[in-house]
Every structure is written in C-alpha cells, then in structure tokens.
Tab-separated table of C-alpha atoms and ligand atoms in Angstrom:
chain	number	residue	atom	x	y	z
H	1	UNK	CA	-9.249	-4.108	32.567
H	2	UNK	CA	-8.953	-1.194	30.041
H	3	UNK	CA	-5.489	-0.634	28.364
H	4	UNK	CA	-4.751	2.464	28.444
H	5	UNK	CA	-1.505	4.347	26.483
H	6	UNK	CA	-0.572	7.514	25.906
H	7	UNK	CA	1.696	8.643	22.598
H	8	UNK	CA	3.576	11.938	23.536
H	9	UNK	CA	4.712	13.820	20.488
H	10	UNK	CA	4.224	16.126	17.149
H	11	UNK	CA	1.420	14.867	16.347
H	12	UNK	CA	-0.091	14.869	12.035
H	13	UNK	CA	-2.401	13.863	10.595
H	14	UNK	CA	-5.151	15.212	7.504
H	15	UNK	CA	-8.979	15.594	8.246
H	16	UNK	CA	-9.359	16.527	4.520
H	17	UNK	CA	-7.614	16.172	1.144
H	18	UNK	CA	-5.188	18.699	-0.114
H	19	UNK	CA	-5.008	19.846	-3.684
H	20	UNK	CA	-1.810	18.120	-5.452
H	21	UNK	CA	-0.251	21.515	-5.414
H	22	UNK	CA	-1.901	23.394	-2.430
H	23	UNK	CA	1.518	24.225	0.178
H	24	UNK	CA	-0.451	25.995	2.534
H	25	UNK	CA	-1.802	22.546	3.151
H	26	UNK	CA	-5.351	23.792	4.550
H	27	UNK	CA	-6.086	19.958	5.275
H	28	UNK	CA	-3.150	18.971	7.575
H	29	UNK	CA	-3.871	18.903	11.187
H	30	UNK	CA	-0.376	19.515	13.080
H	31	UNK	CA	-0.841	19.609	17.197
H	32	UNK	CA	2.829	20.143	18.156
H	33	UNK	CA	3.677	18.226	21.887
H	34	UNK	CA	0.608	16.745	22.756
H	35	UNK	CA	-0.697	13.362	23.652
H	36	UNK	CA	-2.680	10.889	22.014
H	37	UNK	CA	-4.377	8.839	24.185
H	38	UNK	CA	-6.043	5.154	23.080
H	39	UNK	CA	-7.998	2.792	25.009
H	40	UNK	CA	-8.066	-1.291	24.014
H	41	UNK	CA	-6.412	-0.012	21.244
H	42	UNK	CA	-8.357	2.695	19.932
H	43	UNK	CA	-8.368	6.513	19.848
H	44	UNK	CA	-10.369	8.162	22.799
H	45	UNK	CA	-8.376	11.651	22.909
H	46	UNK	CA	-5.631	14.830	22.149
H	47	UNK	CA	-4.748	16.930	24.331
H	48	UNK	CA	-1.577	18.902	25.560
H	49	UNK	CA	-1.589	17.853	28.955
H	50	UNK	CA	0.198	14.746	29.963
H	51	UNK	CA	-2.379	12.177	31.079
H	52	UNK	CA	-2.504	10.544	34.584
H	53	UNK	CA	-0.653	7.979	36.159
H	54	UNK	CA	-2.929	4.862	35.095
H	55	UNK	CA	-1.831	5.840	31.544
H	56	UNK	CA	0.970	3.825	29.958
H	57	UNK	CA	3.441	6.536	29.446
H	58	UNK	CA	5.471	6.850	25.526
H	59	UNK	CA	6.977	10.057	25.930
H	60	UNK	CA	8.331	11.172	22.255
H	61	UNK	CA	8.510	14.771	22.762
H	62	UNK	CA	10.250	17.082	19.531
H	63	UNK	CA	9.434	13.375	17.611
H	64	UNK	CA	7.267	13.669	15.057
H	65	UNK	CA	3.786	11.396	15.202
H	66	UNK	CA	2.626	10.063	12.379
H	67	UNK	CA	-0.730	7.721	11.242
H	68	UNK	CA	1.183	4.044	10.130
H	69	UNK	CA	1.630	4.196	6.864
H	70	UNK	CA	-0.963	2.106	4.362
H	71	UNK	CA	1.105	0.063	1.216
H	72	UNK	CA	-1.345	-0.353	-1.018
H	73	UNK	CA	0.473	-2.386	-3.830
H	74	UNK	CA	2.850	-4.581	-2.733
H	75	UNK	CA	4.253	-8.662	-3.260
H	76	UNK	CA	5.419	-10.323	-0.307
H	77	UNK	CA	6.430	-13.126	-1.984
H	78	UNK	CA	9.424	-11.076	-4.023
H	79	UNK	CA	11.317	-9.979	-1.041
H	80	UNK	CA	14.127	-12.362	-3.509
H	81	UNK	CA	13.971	-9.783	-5.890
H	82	UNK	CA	14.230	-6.528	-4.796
H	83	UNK	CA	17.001	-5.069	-7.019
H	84	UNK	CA	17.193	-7.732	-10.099
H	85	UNK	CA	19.436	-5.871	-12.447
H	86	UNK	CA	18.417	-5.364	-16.143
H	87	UNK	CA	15.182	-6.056	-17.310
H	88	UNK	CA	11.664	-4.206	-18.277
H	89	UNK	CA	8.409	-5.589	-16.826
H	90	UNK	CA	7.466	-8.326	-18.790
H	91	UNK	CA	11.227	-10.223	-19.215
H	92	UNK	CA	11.711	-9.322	-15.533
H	93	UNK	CA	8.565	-11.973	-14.748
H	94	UNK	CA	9.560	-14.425	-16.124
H	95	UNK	CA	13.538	-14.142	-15.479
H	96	UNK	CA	13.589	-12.967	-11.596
H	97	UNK	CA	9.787	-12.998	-10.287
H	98	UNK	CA	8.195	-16.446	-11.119
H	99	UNK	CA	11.234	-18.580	-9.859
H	100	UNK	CA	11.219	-16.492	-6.899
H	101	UNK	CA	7.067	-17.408	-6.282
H	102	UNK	CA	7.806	-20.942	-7.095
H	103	UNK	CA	9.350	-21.417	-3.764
H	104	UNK	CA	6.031	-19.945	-1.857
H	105	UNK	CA	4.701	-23.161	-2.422
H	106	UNK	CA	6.990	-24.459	0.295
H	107	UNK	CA	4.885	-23.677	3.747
H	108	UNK	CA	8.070	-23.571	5.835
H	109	UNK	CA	9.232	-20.849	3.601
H	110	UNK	CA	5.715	-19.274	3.075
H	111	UNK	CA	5.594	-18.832	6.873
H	112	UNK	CA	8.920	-17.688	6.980
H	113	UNK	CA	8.938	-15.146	4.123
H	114	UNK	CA	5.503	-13.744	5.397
H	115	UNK	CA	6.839	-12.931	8.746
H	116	UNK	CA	10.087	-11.489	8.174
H	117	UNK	CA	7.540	-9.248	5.257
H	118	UNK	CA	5.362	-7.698	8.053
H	119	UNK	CA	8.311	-7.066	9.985
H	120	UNK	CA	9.957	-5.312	7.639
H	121	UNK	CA	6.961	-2.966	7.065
H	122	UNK	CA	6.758	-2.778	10.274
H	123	UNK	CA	10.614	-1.292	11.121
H	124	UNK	CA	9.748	0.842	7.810
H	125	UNK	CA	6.159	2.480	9.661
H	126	UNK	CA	4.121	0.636	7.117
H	127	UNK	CA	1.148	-0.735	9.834
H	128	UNK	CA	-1.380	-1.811	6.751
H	129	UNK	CA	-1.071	-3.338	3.530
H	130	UNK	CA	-2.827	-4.434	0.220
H	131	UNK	CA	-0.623	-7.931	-0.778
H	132	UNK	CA	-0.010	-10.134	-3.779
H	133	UNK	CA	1.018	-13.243	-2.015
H	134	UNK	CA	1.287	-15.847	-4.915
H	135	UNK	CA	-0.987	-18.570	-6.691
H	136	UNK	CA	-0.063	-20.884	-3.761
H	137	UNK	CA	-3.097	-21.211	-1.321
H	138	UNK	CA	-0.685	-21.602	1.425
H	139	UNK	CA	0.881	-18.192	0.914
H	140	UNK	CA	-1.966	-16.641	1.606
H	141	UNK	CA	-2.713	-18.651	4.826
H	142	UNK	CA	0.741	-17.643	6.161
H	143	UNK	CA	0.499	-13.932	5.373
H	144	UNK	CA	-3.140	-13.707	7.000
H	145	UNK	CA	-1.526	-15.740	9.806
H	146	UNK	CA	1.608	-13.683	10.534
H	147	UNK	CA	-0.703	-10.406	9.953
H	148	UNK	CA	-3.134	-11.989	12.538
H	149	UNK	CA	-0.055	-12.331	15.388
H	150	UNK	CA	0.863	-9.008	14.598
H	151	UNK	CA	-2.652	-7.237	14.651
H	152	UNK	CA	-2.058	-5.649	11.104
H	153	UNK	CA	-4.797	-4.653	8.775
H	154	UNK	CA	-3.805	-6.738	5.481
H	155	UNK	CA	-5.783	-7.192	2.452
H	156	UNK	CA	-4.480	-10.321	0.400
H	157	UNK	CA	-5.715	-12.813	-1.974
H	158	UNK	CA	-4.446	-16.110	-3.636
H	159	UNK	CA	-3.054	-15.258	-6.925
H	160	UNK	CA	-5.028	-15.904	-10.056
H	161	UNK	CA	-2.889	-17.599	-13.202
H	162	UNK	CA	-4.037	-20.062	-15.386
H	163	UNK	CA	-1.783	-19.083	-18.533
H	164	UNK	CA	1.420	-17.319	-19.734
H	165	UNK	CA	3.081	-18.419	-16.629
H	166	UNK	CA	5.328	-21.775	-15.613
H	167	UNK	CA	3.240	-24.401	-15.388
H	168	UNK	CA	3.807	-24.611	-11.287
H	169	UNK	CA	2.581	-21.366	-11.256
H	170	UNK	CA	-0.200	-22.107	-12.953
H	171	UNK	CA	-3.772	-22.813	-11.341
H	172	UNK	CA	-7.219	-23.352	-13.605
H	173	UNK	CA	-10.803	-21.497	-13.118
H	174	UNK	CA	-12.291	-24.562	-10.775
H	175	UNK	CA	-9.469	-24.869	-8.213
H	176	UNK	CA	-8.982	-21.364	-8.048
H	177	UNK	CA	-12.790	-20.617	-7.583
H	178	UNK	CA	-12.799	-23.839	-5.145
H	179	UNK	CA	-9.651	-22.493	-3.286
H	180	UNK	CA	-10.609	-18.637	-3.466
H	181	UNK	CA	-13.926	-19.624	-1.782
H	182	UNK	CA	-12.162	-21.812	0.989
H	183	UNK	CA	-9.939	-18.651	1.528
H	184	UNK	CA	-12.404	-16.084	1.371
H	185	UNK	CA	-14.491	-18.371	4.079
H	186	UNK	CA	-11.375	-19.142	6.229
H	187	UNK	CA	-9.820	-15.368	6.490
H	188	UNK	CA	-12.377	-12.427	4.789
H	189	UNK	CA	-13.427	-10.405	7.601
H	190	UNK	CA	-11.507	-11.774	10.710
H	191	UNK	CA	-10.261	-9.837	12.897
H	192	UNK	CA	-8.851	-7.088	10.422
H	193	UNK	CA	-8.210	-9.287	7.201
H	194	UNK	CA	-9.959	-8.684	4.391
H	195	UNK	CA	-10.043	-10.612	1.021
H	196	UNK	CA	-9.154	-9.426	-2.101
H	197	UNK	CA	-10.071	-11.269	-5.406
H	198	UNK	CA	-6.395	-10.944	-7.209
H	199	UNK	CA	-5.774	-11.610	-11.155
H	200	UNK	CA	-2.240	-11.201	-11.451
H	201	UNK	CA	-2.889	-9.144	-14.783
H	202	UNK	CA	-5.075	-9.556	-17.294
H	203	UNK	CA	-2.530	-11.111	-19.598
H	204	UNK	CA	-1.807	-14.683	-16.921
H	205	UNK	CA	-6.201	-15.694	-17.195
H	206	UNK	CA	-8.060	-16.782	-19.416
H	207	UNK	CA	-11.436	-14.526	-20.216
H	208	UNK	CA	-13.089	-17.547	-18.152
H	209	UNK	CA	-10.542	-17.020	-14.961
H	210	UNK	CA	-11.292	-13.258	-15.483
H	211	UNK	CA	-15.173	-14.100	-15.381
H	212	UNK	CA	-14.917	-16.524	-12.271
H	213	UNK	CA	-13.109	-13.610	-10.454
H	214	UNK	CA	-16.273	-11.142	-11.281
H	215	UNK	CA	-18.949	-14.171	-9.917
H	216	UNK	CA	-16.494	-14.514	-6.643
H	217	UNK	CA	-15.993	-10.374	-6.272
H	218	UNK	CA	-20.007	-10.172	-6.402
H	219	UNK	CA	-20.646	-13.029	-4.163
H	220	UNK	CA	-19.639	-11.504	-0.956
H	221	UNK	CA	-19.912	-7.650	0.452
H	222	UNK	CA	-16.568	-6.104	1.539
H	223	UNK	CA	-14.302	-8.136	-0.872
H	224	UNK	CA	-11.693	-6.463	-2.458
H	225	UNK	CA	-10.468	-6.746	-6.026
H	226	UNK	CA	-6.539	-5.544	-6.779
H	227	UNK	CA	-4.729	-6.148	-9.872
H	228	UNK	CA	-2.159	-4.379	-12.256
H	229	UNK	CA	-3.590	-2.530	-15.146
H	230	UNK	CA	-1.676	-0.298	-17.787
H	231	UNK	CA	2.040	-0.918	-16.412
H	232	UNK	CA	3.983	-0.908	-19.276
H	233	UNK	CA	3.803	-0.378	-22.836
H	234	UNK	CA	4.753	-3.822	-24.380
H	235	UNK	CA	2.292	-5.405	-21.613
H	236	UNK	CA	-0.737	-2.310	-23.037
H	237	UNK	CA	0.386	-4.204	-26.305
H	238	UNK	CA	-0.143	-7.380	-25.239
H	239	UNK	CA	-3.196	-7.193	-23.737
H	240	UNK	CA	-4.866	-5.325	-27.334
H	241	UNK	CA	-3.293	-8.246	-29.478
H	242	UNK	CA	-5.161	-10.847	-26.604
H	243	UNK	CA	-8.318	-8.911	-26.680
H	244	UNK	CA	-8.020	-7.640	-29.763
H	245	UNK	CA	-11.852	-6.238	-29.053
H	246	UNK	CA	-11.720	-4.699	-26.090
H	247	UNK	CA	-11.388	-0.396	-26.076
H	248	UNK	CA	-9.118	-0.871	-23.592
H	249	UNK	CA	-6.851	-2.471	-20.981
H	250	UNK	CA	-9.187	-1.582	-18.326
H	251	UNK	CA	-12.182	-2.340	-20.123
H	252	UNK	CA	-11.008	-6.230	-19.637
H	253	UNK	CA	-11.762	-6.017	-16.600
H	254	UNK	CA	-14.461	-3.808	-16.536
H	255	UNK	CA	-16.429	-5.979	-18.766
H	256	UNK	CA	-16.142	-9.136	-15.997
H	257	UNK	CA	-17.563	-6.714	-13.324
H	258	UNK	CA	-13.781	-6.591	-11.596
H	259	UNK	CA	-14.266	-2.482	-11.054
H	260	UNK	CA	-15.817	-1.449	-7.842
H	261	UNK	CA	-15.283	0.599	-5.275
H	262	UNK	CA	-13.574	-1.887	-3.389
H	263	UNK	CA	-11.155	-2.707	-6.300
H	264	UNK	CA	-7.574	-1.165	-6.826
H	265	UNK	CA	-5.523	-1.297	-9.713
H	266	UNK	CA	-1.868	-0.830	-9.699
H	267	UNK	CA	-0.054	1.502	-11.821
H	268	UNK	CA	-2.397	3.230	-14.206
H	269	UNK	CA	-0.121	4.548	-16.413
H	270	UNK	CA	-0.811	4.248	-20.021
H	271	UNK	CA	-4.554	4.685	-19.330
H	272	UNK	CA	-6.540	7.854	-21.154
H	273	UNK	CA	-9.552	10.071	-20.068
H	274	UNK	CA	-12.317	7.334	-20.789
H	275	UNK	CA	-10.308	5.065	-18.589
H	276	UNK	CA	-10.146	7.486	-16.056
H	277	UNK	CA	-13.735	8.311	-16.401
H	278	UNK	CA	-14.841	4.189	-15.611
H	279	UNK	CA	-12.707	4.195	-12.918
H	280	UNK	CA	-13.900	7.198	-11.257
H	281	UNK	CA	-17.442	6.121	-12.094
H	282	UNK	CA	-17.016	2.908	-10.429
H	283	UNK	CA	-15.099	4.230	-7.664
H	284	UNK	CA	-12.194	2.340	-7.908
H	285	UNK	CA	-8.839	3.625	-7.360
H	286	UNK	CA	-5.139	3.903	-8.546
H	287	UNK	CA	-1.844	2.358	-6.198
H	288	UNK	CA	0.562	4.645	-7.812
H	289	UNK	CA	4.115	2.733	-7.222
H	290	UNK	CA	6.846	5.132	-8.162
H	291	UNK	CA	10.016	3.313	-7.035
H	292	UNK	CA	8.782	0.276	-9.151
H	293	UNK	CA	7.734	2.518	-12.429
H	294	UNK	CA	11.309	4.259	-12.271
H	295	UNK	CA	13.239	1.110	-11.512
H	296	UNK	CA	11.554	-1.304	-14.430
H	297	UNK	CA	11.503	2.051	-16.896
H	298	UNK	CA	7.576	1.704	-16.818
H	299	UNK	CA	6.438	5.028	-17.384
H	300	UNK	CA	5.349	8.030	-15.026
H	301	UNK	CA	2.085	8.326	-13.969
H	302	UNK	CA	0.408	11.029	-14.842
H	303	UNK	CA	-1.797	12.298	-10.993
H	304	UNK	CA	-3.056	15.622	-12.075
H	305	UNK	CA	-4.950	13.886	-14.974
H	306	UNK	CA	-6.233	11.170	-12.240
H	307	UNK	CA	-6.946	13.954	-9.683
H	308	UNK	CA	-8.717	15.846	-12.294
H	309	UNK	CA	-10.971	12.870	-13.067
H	310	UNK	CA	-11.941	12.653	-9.486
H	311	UNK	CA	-9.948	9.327	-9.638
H	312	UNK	CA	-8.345	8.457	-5.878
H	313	UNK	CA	-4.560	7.569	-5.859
H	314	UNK	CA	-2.850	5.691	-3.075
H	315	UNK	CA	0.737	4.569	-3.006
H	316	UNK	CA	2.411	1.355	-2.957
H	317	UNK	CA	6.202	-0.133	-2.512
H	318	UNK	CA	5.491	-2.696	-5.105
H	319	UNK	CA	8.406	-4.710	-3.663
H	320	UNK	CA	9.950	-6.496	-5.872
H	321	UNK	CA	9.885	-4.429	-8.468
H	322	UNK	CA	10.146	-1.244	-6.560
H	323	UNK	CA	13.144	-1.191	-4.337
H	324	UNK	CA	12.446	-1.545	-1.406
H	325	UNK	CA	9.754	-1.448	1.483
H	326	UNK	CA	10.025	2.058	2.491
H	327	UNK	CA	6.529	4.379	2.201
H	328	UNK	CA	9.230	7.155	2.937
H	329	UNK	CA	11.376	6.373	-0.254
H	330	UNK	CA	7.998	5.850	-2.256
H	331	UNK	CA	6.790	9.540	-1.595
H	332	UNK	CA	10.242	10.993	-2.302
H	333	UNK	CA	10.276	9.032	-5.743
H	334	UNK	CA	6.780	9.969	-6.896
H	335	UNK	CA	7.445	13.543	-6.038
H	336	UNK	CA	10.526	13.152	-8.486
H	337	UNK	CA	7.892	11.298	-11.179
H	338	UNK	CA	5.705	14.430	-10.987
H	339	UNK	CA	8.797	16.561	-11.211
H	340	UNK	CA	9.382	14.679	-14.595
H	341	UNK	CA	6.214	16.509	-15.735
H	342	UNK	CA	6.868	19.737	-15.111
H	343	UNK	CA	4.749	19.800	-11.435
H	344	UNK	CA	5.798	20.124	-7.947
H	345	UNK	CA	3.562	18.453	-5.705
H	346	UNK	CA	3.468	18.827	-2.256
H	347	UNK	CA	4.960	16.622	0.745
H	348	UNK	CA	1.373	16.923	2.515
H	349	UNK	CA	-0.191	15.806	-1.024
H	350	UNK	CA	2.163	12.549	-0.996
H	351	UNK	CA	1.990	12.187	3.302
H	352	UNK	CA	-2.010	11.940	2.884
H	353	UNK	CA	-2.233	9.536	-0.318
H	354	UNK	CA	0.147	6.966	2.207
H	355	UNK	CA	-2.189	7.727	4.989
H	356	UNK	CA	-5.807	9.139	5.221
H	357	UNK	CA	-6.011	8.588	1.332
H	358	UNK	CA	-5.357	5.388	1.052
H	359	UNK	CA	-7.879	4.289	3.711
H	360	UNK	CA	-10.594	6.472	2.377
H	361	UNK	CA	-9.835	4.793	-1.175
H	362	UNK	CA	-9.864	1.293	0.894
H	363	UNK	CA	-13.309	2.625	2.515
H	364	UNK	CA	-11.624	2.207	5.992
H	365	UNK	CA	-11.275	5.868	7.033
H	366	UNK	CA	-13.475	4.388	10.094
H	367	UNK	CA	-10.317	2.516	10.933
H	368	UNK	CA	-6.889	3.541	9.889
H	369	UNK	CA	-5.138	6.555	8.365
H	370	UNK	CA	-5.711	9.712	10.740
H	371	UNK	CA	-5.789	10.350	14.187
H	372	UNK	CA	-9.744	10.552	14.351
H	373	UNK	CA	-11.444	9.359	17.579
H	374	UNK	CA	-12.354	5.742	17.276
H	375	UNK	CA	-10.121	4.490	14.937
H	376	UNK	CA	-7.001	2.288	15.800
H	377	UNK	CA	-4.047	3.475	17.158
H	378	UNK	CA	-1.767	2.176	14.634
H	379	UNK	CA	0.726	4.520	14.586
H	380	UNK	CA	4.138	5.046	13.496
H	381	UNK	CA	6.982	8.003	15.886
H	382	UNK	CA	9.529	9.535	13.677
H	383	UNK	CA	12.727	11.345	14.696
H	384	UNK	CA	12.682	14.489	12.102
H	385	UNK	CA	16.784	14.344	11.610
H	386	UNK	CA	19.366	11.903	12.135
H	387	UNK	CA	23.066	13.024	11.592
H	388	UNK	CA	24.116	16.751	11.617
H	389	UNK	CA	23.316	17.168	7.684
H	390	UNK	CA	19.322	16.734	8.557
H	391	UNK	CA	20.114	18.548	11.869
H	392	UNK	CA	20.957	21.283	9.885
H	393	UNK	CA	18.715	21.500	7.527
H	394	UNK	CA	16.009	21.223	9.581
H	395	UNK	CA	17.471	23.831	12.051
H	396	UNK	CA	17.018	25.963	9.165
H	397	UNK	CA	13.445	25.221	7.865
H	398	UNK	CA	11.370	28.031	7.486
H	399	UNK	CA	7.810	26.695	8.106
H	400	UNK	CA	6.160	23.451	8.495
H	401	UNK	CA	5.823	22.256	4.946
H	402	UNK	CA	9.649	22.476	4.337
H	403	UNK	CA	10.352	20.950	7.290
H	404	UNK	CA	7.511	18.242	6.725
H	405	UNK	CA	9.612	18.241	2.610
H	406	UNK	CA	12.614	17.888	3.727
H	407	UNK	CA	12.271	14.798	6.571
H	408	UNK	CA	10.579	13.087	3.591
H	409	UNK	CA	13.351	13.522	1.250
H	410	UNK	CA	15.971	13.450	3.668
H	411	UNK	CA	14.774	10.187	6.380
H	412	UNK	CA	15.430	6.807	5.695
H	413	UNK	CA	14.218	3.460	8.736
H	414	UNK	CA	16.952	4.949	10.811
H	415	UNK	CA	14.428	7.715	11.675
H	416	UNK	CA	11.854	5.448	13.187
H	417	UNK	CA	12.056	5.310	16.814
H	418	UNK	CA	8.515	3.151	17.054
H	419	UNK	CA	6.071	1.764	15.550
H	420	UNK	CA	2.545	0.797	17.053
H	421	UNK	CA	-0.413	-1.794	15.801
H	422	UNK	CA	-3.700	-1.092	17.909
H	423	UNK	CA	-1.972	0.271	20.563
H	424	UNK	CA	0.311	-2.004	21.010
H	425	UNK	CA	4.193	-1.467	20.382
H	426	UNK	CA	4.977	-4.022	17.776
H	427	UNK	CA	8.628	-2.043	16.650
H	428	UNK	CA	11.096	0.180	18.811
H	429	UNK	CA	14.432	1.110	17.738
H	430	UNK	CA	17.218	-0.793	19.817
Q	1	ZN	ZN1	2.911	-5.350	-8.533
C-alpha cells in the first residue's frame, strides 16, 4: 500500500542559485501555508489545499518548512572534542583529536558514537551528511549501519593515515587499499550510502597512500573523494616543506587524480586564483566550515573569490573542531566570516549552500536539497521564534529576507519542532 503524508506549513526552498549578495533573492521559492505531499517517501505535490483523508496529516501551519539540511564536512568520531580549549590546528590533532579516534577502534563504542552522531544531526535538521569516520574499518561499518536504520543519505569513507600520526592510528597503502575495496564493495551505493575515498590531509600519507587513493577513486563511478586542503597556515607550510615540488597544496592532490567532480575539499582557505581555477576546472567543490575556522583561528575563507571562479561552496559543522552540530549556527558564523571582509552576504545565499547547493555540488539535486517533485522528502519544520525576544523581532520584520536573517541568527535546536528522513518522522520535539 502507498504511504502517503502530507507536511502542512511555510514552505522554502531555491530552484536556482542566488548571487552572494543578491537580497531580493530572485531564486528562493517561498509558498506560505501549503502542503507538501510525498508518496513512499518521495515528493508527488504543493498545493494550498489540505489533502484528503487517506493522507497522513502533519499540520505545521505559521511553521516554517525547510529542505533537511546537507553537512558536508563533518567527523563523527570527535563528538569528544567539541570545545577543546587552546590550541591551533595542527597541536589540536595531536593533543585532543587522535586520542579521541583511538577509541573508534572499539566496535561497542563505534556503534555507539555513530548513533547518538546521526541523532544529533538529526534533532539539529541536518538529514544528510559527508563524514570522516576514522582509520578504523569498523567506524565506518557502524556509521553506514546507523545511517542505514535511520534512512539518511551519508557519504563516508575509512580514513587514510599511514604517517605523522600515532602509530594505532596508523594504517599502510595495502591494508588500506585491501580494506577501502572491502568497504567500497560492502556499502558504496546501497540504499543511499555512498563511498568516499578519504585522505585525512595530505600531510598523514605517503605520496604512495595518496596514489592508491587516485587508482581506488578511478576504479568505481559515483565514488566520492573528501579531504582537507589549505586549513591553516603552519599546515600550507608543512605540506611545501613535504613536497617541496609541488605549486601547491592542492596540486598534491591534483597530481594523484584525487580532483573530480565528485571530490570535496574542506576549508580552502589559503588557496589562490590557479587553485581556484583547477578546482573549478575539475568540478570539485569547497565545504566551507566557519565555526571550525573561527574556533581553531584558521583563517576566513574568502567566497566571493570562490564564487567568482565558478568554484561551488557547501557548508559543513566540522565537529570537532567547529562547535557544534548545528547547520543553523554554521550559517550565522560564516555570515560573520564574510562580514570580516568587508561583505554582507545574504541569509538566502547561506540557506541554499546548506541545502540545494550542497546537493548540486554532491551531484544529488535528483535527490535531496529542494522541494522538487521526485526527490525525497527529507525535510526538516522550524518554529520561526521561540521566547518573546524572537517574537518580537520577528513581529517586526519588514519582508521575507529579514525575517528569513533574523530566524537564522536568532534560532538555536529549540526551534525544531520535526524532522523527517524519506517521509518518515525520524525527530519531533517532546
Ligand atoms: Zn575536518
């Protein structure tokens, strides 16, 4: 029998993608009280009219009804970490983050840590994610396996390290190409995991490891390749005194075929123009993780010089060193990054890179990240205010962008009344 649900609310969503500064926000689609209507999961319809009675009813009116939100960079494995006092990137590896990935290789903890990670995304409206498990095998079987209960679209992949890490966190090129290819055969492409070929950074492999990860990226359509790239300027140092050749961070990993369009680097910050150009050339794309590059003093990324290079940006948490799961906190802070620079960039600009822009940049617009017809109904119901300060201010919002502005700045988890996964109500507020 067909399952049929109906989503009553304010609903948005983009068909397009705005400019960075554009507040008329030509690409937004807002449809205020109406109904979105899925069948076995997926989106058949809009329309103002409430459906009929063979429709399972979720009346949200004056709520507003958003696409689930799409994490594009983020570690589920340093849920220990979030909020480590006093360290930059590099020192903050090696004190907080490895000890805290050491314990992944426990499968009782694996399972648990993985499960109470996609909850938490999901009580934050986060439905799909890009994930750094660790270099443990089994962390990646327990994300894929909590994600697979849940329904979620997740992207993961066994971490890659065979140097400048503990030596338990350490694997070499021929177990890590024998246990990629065991997890690439096991989860890529099952019911809506993907794989994604993951050097930690260029810095923890070897130029063999690196090469390996190009032969396993190429052997199968659909992978995915994510990494960081450019984070931090002792790690840009690093990386020229251990490739003292290469032009440039990025060109490590361009030169062992790891940039595609399936392949998405974290950060980007310290890259220039001729980075930009090979990325936008090879159609990869930039997770931009503001929380993290403001907590760890990394830098701030620069998105009118990626947007002018045609280069796609998507955001991510980066839990652990962002601070915390929220896509809603994540927008707010890279709106204060761009503010930094001198630029005001708009809440639809920030609302469509953790939505529609980050599944076009995954190529899975056909999926997730708008309300289009045919793709899942993983969606996410927001109240706009809680408490009479937001009341207020949104009482007094003179159009939809500053009311859209100020629920981004201004929310926090306690606005989300539900969250859904392919139709299927997988959070609700108590
Ligand atoms: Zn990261």
């Amino acid at each position: 029998m067909t399952r049929r649900i109906a989503i009553r609310g304010d609903l948005l969503d983009f068909t397009g993608e705005p400019a960075l500064a554009d507040v008329a926000g030509g690409d937004a689609r807002f449809r205020p009280d109406h109904w979105l209507l899925a069948e076995d999961g997926r989106i058949v319809g809009v329309q103002p009219e409430a459906p009929g009675e063979d429709w399972e009813r979720h009346d949200h009116a004056g709520r507003l009804v958003l696409p689930g939100f799409v994490d594009t960079h983020v570690h589920s494995g340093q849920l220990d970490v979030i909020g480590a006092w006093g360290s930059a990137l590099l020192d903050w590896l090696e004190r907080h983050t490895f000890p805290a990935e050491l314990r992944m290789a426990d499968p009782a903890h694996a399972a648990m840590v993985s499960a109470m990670f996609l909850d938490a995304l999901l009580a934050t409206g986060t439905t799909a994610a890009s994930v750094f498990p660790t270099v443990h095998p089994v962390s990646v079987d327990a994300l894929f396996e909590a994600a697979e209960a849940r329904g979620m679209r997740v992207i993961a992949g066994k971490v890659l390290m065979d140097r400048h890490a503990p030596e338990a966190l350490r694997d070499d090129v021929v177990n890590a190409e024998a246990q990629s290819r065991e997890l690439i055969e096991r989860w890529h492409g099952r019911g809506r995991c993907a794989y994604a070929v993951t050097p930690r950074f260029a810095p923890t492999s070897t130029d063999a490891q690196l090469a390996m990860a190009g032969r396993l990226l190429a052997s199968r359509p659909g992978l995915y390749m994510q990494t960081h790239v450019a984070e931090n300027r002792d790690e840009v140092r690093w990386v020229h005194e251990l490739w003292p050749d290469a032009r440039s961070y990025l060109e490590v990993y361009a030169r062992h075929g790891l940039l595609g369009e399936r392949s998405i680097l974290a950060h980007g910050i310290w890259l220039d123009e001729e980075d930009r150009a090979a990325l936008h050339a090879a159609g990869a794309h930039v997770a931009h993780c503001p929380s993290s590059n403001l907590f760890l003093g990394s830098g701030l990324f620069d998105w009118a010089a990626a947007e002018a290079a045609g280069v796609a940006v998507s955001l991510g948490c980066d839990v652990g060193g962002g601070t915390g799961l929220s896509m809603l906190r994540t927008m707010a802070d890279a709106y204060k990054v761009q503010a930094m620079a001198g630029r005001r960039i708009t809440a639809w600009k920030c609302l469509h890179a953790a939505t529609l822009g980050a599944a076009r940049a995954l190529r899975l617009e056909g999926e997730i990240g708008s309300f289009a017809l045919g793709t899942l109904a993983d969606v996410a119901v927001w109240d706009w205010a809680v408490g009479p300060v937001a009341t207020r201010r949104h009482a007094v919002a003179h159009d939809l962008h500053d009311r859209l502005f100020a629920w981004m700045t201004m929310a926090d988890e306690r606005n989300l009344a539900a969250t859904f996964v392919a139709g299927h109500c997988r959070y609700a507020r108590t």
